[in-house]
mmCIF file of C-alpha atoms and ligand atoms in Angstrom:
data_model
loop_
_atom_site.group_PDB
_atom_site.id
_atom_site.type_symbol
_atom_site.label_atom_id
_atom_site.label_comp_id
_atom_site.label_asym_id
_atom_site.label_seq_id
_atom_site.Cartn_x
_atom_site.Cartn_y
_atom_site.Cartn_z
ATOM 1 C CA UNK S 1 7.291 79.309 -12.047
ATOM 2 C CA UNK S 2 7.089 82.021 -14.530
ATOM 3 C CA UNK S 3 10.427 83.250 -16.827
ATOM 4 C CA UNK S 4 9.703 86.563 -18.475
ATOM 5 C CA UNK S 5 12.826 87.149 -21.014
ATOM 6 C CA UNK S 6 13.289 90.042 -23.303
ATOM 7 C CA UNK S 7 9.555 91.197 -23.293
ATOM 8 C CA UNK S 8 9.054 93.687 -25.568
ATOM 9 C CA UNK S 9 5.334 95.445 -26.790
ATOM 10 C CA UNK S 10 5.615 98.456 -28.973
ATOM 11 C CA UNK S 11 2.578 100.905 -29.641
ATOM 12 C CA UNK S 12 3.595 102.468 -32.511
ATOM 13 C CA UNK S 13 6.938 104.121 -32.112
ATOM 14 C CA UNK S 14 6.195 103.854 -27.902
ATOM 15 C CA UNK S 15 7.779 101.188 -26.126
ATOM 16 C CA UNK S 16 4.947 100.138 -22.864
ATOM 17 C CA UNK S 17 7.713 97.863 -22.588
ATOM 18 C CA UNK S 18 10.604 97.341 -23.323
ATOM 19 C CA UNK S 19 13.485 94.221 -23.363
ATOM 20 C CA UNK S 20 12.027 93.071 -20.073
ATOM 21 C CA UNK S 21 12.907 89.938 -18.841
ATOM 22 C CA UNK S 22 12.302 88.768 -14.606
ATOM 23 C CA UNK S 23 11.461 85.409 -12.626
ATOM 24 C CA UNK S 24 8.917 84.476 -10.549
ATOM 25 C CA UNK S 25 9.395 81.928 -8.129
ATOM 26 C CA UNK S 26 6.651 79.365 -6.497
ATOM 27 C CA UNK S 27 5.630 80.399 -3.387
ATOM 28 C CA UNK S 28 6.116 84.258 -2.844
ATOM 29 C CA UNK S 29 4.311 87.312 -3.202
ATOM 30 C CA UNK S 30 5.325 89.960 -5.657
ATOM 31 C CA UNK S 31 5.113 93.549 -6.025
ATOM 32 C CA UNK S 32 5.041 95.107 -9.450
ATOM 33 C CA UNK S 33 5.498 98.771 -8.400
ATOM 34 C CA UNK S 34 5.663 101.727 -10.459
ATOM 35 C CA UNK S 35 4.048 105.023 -11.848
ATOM 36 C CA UNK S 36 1.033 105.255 -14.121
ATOM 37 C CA UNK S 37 2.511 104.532 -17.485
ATOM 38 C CA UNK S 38 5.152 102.089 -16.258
ATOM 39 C CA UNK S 39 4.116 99.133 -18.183
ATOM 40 C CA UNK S 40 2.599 97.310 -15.526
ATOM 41 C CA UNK S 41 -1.018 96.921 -16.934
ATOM 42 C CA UNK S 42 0.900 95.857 -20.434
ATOM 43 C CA UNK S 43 3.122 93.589 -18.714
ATOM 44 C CA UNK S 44 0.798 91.431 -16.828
ATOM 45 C CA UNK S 45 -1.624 91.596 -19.805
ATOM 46 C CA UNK S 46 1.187 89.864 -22.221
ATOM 47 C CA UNK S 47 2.081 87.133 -18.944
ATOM 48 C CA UNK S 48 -2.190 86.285 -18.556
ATOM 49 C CA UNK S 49 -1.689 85.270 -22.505
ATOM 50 C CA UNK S 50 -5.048 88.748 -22.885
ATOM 51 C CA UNK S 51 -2.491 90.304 -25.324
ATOM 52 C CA UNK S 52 0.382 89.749 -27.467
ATOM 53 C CA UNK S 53 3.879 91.130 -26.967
ATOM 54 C CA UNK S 54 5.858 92.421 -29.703
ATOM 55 C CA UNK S 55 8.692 90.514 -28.918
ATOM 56 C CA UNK S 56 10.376 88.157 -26.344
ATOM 57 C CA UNK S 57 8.716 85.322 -24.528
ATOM 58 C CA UNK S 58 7.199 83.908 -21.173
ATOM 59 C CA UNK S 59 7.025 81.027 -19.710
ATOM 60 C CA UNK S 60 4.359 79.398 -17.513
ATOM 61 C CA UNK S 61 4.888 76.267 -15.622
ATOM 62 C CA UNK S 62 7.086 75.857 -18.420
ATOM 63 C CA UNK S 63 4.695 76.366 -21.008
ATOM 64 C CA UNK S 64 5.172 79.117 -23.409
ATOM 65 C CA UNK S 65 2.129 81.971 -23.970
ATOM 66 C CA UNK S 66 3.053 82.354 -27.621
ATOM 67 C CA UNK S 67 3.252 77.971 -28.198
ATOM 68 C CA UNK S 68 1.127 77.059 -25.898
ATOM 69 C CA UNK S 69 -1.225 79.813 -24.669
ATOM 70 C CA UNK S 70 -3.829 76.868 -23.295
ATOM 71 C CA UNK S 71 -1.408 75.375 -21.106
ATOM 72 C CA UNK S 72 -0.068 78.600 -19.726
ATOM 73 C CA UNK S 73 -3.346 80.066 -19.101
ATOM 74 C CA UNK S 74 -4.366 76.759 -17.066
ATOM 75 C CA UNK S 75 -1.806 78.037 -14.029
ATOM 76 C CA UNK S 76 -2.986 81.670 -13.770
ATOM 77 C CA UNK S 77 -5.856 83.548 -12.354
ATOM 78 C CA UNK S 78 -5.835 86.544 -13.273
ATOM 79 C CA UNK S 79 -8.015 89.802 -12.057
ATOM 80 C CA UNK S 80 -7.305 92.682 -14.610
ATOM 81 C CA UNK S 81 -7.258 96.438 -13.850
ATOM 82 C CA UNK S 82 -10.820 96.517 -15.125
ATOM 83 C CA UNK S 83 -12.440 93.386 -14.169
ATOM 84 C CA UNK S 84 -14.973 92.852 -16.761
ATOM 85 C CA UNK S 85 -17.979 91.780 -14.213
ATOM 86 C CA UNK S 86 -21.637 91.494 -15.416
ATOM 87 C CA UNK S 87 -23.226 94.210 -13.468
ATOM 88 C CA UNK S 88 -26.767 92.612 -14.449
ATOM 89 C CA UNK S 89 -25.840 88.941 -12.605
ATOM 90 C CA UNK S 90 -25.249 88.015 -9.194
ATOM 91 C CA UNK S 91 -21.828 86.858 -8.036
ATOM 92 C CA UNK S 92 -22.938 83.140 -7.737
ATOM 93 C CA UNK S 93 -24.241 83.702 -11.497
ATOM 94 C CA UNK S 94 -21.458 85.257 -12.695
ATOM 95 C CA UNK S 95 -19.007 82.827 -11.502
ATOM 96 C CA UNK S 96 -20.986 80.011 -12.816
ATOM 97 C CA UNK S 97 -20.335 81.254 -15.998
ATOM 98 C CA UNK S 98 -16.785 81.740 -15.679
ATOM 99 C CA UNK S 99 -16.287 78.361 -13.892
ATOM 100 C CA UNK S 100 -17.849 77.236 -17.429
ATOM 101 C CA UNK S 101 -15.623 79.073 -19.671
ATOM 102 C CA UNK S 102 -12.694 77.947 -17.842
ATOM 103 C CA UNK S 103 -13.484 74.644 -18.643
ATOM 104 C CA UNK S 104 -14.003 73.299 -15.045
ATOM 105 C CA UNK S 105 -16.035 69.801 -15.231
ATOM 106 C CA UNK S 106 -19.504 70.576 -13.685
ATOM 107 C CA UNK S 107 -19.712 68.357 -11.274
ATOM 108 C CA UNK S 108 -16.769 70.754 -9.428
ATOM 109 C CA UNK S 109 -18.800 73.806 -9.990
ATOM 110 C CA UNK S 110 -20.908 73.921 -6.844
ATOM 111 C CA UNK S 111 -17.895 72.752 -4.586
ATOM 112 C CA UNK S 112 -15.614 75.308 -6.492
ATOM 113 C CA UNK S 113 -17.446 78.114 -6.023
ATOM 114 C CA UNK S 114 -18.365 77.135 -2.846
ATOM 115 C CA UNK S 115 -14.300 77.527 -1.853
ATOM 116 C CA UNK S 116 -13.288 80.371 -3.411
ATOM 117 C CA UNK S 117 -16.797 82.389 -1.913
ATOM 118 C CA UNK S 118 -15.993 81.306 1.586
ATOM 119 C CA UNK S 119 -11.716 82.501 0.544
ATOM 120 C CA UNK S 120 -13.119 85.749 -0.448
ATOM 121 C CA UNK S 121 -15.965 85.987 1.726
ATOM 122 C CA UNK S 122 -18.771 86.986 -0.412
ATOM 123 C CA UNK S 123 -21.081 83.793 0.661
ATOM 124 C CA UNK S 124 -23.739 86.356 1.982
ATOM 125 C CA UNK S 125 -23.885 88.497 -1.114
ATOM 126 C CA UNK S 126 -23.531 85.747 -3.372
ATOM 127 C CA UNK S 127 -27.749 86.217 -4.544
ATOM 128 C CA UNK S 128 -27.584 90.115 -5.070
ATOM 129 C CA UNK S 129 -26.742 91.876 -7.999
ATOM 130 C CA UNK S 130 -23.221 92.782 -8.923
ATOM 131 C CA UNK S 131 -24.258 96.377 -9.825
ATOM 132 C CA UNK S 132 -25.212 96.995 -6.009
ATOM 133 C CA UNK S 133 -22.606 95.618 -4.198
ATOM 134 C CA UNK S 134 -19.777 98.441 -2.902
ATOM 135 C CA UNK S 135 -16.374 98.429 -4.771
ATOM 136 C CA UNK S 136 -15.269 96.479 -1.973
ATOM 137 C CA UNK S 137 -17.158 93.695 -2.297
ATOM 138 C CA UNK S 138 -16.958 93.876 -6.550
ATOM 139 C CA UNK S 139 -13.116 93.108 -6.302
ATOM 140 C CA UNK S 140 -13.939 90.716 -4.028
ATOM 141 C CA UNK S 141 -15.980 89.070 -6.666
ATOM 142 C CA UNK S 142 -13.027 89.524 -9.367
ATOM 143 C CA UNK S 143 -10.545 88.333 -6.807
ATOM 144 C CA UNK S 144 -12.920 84.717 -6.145
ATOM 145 C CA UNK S 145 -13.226 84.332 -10.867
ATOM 146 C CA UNK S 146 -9.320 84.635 -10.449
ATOM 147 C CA UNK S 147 -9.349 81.888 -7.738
ATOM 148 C CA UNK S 148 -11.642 79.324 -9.873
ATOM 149 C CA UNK S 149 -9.604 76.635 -11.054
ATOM 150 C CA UNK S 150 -7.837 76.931 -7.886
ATOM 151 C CA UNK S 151 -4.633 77.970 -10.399
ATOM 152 C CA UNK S 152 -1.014 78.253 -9.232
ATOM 153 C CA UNK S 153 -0.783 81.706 -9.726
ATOM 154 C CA UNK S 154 -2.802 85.134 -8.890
ATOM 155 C CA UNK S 155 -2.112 87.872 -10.819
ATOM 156 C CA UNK S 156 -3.805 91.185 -9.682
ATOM 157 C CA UNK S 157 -3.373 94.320 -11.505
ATOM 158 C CA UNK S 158 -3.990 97.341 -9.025
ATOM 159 C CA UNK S 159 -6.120 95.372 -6.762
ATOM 160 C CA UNK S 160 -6.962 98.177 -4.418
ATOM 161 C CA UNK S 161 -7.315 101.212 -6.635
ATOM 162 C CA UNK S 162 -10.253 102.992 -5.383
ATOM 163 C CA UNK S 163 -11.328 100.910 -2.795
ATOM 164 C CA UNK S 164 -11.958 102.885 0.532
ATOM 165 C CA UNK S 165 -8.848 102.818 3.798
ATOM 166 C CA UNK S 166 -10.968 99.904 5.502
ATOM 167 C CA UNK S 167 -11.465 98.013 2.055
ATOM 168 C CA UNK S 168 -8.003 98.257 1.436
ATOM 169 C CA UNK S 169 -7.090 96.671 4.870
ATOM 170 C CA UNK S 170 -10.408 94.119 4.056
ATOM 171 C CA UNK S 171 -8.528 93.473 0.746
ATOM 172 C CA UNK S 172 -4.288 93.267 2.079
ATOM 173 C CA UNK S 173 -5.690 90.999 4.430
ATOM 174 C CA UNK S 174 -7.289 88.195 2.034
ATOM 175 C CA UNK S 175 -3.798 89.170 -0.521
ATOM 176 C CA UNK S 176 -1.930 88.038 2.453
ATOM 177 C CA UNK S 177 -4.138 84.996 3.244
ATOM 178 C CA UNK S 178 -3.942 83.791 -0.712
ATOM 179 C CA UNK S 179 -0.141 84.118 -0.471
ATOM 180 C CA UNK S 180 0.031 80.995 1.744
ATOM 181 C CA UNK S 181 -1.485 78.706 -0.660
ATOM 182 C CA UNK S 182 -0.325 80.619 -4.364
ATOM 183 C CA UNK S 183 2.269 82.260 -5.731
ATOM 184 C CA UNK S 184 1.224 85.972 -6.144
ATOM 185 C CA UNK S 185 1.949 88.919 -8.313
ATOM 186 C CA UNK S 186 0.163 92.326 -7.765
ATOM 187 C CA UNK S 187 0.772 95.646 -9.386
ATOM 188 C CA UNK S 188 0.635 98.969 -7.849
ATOM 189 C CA UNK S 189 2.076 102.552 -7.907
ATOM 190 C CA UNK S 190 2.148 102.966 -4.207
ATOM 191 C CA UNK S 191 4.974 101.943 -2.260
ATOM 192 C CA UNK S 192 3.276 101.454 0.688
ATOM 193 C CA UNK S 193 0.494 99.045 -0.773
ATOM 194 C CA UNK S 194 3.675 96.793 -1.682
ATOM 195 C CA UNK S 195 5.773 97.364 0.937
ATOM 196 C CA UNK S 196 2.659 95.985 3.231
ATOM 197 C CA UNK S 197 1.772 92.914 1.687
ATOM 198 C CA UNK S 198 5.192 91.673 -0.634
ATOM 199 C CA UNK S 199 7.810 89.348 -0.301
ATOM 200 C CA UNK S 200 9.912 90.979 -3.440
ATOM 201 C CA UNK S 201 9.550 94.348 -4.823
ATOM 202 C CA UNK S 202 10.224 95.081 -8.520
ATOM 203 C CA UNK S 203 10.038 98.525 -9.484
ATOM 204 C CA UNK S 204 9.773 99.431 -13.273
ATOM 205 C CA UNK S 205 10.318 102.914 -14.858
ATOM 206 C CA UNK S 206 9.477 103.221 -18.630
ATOM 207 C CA UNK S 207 9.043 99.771 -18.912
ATOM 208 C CA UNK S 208 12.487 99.050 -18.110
ATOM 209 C CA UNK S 209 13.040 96.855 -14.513
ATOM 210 C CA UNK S 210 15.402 99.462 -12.499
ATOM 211 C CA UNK S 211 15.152 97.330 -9.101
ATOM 212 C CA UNK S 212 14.316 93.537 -7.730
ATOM 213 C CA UNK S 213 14.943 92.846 -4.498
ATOM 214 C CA UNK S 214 13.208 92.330 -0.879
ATOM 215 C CA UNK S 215 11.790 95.668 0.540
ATOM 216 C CA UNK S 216 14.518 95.709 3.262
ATOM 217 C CA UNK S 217 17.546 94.989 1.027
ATOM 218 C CA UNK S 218 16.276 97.875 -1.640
ATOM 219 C CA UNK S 219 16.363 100.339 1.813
ATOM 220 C CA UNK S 220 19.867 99.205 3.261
ATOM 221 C CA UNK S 221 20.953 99.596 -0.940
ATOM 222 C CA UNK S 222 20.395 103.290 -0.678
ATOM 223 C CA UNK S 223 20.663 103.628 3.177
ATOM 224 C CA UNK S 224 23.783 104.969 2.202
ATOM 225 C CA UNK S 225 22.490 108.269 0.960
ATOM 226 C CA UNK S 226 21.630 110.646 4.614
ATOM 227 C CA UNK S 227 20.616 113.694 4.230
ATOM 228 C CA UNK S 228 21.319 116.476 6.583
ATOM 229 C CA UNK S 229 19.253 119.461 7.083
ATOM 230 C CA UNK S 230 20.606 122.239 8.932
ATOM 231 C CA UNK S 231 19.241 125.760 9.847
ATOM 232 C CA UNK S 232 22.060 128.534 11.150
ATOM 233 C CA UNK S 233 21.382 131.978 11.734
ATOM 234 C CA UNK S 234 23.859 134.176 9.721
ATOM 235 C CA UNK S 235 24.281 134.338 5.775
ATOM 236 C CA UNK S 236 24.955 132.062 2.884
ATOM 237 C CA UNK S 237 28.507 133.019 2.332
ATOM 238 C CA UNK S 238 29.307 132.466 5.877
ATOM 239 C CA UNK S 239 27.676 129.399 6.415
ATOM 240 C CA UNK S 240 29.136 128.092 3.213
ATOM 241 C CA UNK S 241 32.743 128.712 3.868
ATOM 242 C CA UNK S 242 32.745 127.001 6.996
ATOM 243 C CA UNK S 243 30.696 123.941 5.365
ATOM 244 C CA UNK S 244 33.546 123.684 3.216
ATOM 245 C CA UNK S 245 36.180 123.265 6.121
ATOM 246 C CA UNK S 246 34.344 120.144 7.428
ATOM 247 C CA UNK S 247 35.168 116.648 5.576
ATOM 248 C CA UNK S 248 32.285 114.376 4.581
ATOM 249 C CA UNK S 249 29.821 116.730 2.770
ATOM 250 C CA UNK S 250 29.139 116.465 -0.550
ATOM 251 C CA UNK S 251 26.907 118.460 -1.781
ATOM 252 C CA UNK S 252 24.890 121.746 0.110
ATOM 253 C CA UNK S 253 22.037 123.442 -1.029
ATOM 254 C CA UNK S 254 21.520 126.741 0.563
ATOM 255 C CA UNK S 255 18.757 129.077 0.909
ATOM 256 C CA UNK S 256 18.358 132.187 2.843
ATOM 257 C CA UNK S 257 15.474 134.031 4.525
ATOM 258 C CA UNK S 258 15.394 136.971 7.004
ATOM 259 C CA UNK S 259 19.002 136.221 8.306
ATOM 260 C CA UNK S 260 18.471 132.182 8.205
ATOM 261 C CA UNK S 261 20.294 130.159 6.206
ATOM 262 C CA UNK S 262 18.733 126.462 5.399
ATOM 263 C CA UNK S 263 20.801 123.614 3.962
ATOM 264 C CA UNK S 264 20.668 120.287 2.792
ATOM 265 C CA UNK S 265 23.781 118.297 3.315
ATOM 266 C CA UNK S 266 24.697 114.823 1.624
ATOM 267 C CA UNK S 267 27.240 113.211 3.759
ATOM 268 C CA UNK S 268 29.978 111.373 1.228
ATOM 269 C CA UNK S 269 30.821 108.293 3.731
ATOM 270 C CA UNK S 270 29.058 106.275 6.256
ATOM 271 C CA UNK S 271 30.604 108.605 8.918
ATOM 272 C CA UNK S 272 28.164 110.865 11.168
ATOM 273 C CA UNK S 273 29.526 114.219 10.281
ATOM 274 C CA UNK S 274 26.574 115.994 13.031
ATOM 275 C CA UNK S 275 29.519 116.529 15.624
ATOM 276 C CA UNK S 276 32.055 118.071 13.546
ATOM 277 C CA UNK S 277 29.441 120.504 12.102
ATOM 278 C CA UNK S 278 28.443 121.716 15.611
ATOM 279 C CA UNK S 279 31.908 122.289 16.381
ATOM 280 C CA UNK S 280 32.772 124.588 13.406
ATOM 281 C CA UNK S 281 29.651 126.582 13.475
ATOM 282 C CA UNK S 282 30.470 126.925 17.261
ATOM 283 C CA UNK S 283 33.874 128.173 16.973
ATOM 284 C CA UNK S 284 32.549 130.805 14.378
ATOM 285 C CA UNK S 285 29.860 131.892 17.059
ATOM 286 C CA UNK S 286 27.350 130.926 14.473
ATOM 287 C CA UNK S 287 23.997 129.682 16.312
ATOM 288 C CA UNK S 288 22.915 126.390 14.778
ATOM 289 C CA UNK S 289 19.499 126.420 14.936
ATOM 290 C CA UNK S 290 18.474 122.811 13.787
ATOM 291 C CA UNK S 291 19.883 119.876 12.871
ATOM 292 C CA UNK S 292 18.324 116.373 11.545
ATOM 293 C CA UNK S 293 19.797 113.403 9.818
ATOM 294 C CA UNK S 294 17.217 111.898 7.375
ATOM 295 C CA UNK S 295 18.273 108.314 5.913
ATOM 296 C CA UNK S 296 17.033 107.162 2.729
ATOM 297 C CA UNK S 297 13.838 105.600 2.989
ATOM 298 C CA UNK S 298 12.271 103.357 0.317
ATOM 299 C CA UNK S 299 10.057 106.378 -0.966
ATOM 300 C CA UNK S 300 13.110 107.744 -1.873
ATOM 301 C CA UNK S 301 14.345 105.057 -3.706
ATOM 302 C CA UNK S 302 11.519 104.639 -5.432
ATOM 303 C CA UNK S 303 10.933 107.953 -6.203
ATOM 304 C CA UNK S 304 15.219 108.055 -7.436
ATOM 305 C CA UNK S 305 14.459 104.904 -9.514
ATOM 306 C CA UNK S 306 11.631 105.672 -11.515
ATOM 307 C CA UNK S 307 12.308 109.430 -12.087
ATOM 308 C CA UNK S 308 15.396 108.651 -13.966
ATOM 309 C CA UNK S 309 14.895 110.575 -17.185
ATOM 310 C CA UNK S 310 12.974 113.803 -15.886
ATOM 311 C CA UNK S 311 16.058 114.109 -13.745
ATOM 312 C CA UNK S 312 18.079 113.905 -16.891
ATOM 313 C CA UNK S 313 16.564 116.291 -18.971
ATOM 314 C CA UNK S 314 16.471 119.356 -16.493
ATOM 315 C CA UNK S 315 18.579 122.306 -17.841
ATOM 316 C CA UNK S 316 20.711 122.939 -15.148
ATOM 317 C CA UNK S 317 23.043 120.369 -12.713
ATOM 318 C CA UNK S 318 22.352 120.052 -9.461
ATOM 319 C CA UNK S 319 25.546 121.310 -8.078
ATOM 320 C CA UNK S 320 24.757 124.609 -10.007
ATOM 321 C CA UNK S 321 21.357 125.373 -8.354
ATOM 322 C CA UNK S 322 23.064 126.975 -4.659
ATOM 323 C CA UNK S 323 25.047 129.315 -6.602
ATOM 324 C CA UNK S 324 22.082 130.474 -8.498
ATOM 325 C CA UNK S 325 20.453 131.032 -5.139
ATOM 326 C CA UNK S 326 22.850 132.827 -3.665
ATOM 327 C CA UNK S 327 23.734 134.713 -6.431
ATOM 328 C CA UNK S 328 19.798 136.405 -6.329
ATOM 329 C CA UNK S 329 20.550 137.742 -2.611
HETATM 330 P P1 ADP M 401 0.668 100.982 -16.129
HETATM 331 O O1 ADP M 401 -0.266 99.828 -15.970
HETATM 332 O O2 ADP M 401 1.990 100.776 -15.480
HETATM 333 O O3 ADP M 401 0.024 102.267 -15.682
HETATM 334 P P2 ADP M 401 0.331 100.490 -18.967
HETATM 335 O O4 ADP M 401 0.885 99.147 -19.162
HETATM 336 O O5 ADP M 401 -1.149 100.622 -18.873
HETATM 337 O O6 ADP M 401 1.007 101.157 -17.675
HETATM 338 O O7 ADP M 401 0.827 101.444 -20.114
HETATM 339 C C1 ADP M 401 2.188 101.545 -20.496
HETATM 340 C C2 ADP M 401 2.311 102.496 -21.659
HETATM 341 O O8 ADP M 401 1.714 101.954 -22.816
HETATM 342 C C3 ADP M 401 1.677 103.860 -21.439
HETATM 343 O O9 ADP M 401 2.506 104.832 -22.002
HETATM 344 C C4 ADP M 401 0.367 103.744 -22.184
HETATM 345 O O10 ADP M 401 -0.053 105.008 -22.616
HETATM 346 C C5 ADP M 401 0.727 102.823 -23.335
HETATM 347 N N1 ADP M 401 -0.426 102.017 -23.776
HETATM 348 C C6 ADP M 401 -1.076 101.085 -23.070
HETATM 349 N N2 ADP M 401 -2.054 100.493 -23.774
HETATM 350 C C7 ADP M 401 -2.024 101.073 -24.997
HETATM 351 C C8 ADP M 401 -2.795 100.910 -26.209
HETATM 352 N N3 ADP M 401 -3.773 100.004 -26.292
HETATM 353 N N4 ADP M 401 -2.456 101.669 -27.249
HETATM 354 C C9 ADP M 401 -1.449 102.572 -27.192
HETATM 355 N N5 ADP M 401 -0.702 102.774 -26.096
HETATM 356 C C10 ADP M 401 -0.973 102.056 -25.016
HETATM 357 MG MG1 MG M 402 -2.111 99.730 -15.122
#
């Protein structure tokens, strides 16, 4: 439905975004997730045909936004971060006029806005003024102008930023609802607001793509990574020797505090290494005073996939940190 390939926009020497290229396919709802900055915002902006990208193309229906912008346009609805509604006019008013600059004979105008009022339900607000309706209700209002047209595809940049917890169920609710009858993209930098309402997740980082794939095969990707956190009573040095006797652990992390030692174990294989730990720590008459296995969840991958370069520029390895540590005892 829509091909994205090699998108590039460039703001002076910084890249919002940069050689991007995805698919969209008819029918399911996608998450554009990532942190403030990604290149979301610049992204849909370039794929709506509001802005121009510095290089690379997309297509819509076929039709590309650089050739053939009209066309393109035609097959999306689009409800930007900041939905330029006229506070002075009432949402029946208001969508009048946009019904009119989308070109929609006038003869459909009273049936059209008719539909997408009762989709959004705003019918009972639809003769107040924009300015004193609640946020809720506003996106509402830029949700039903994205509808007009009744166009293939919604795109909705951030649609529940600073809407209240019940607006944002209100709001998942009708995003859920328009994903039987459109093919949906929304953007968001929290995994949870994705995770609740998409089909497809694609998380990007710099303006890069780092991850597309359902919410439940990006967890079993990284389900591999478990975490271990143990808590024995006796000292670093001890603790660490006889972590080093048991196979399967790949990196610990050790701290120490009034005779406790804390760790954080990555297990190396698929194995549960929980048993063999006990048993060592036993045999050394060192009291294990908690253990828990935590698998990788998809906050953690998202939080490993977009924090790529931070990670890279931090002065000192990882594997370097528990010898610092112990080194200050
Ligand atoms: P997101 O929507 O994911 O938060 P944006 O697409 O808004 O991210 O922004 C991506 C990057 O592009 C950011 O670094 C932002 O500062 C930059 N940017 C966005 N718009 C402009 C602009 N008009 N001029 C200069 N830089 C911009
Ligand atoms: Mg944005």
């Amino acid at each position: 439905m829509i091909e994205v390939s090699h998108l590039t926009k460039k703001y002076g020497a910084n890249r919002a975004v940069d050689d991007l290229s995805f698919t969209i396919e008819k029918g399911v709802i996608y998450g554009l997730l990532g942190p403030n900055g990604a290149g979301k915002s610049t992204t849909m902006n370039i794929i709506t045909g509001c802005l121009g990208a510095t290089d690379g193309d997309v297509r819509v229906g076929g039709h590309s936004v650089v050739d053939d912008p009209m066309e393109a346009k035609k097959l999306i609805g689009y409800l930007p971060e900041q939905p330029p509604l006229y506070q002075e006019m009432t949402p029946k008013e208001y969508l009048r006029f946009v019904a009119q600059a989308k070109g929609i004979p006038h003869k459909e105008w009273n049936s059209q806005l008719h539909t997408v009022m009762e989709k959004t339900r705003i019918v009972d607000v639809q003769d107040r003024l924009i300015r004193n309706l609640s946020k809720g209700y506003k996106q509402r209002v830029g949700i039903a102008q994205a509808l007009l047209g009744n166009p293939e595809v919604i795109i909705l940049d951030e649609p529940t930023v600073g809407l209240d917890p019940k607006q944002i169920i209100e709001i998942r609710e009708l995003i859920r609802e328009l994903g039987k009858e459109h093919t949906l993209v929304l953007s968001s930098h929290i995994l949870s607001e994705v995770q609740a309402v998409c089909d497809h997740i694609m998380i990007i980082s710099k303006g890069h793509l780092v991850a597309s794939d359902t919410p439940e095969n990006l967890t079993s990707l990284f389900a591999g990574t478990t975490t271990i956190k143990l808590e024995v009573m006796g000292d670093a040095d001890a603790v660490r020797s006889l972590l080093s006797t048991v196979d399967g652990i790949e990196t610990a992390a050790l701290t120490t505090e009034d005779g406790v030692t804390r760790c954080e174990l990555t297990q190396s294989g698929e194995e549960d290494v929980r048993a063999a730990i006990f048993t060592a720590f036993a045999d050394a008459k060192l009291p294990i005073l908690e253990m828990t296995r935590v698998r990788a969840s998809l906050e953690d991958v998202f939080l490993e996939l977009t924090s790529g370069e931070a990670a890279a520029i931090q002065p000192e390895p990882a594997d370097t940190v528990d010898e610092t540590e112990v080194a200050e005892e």
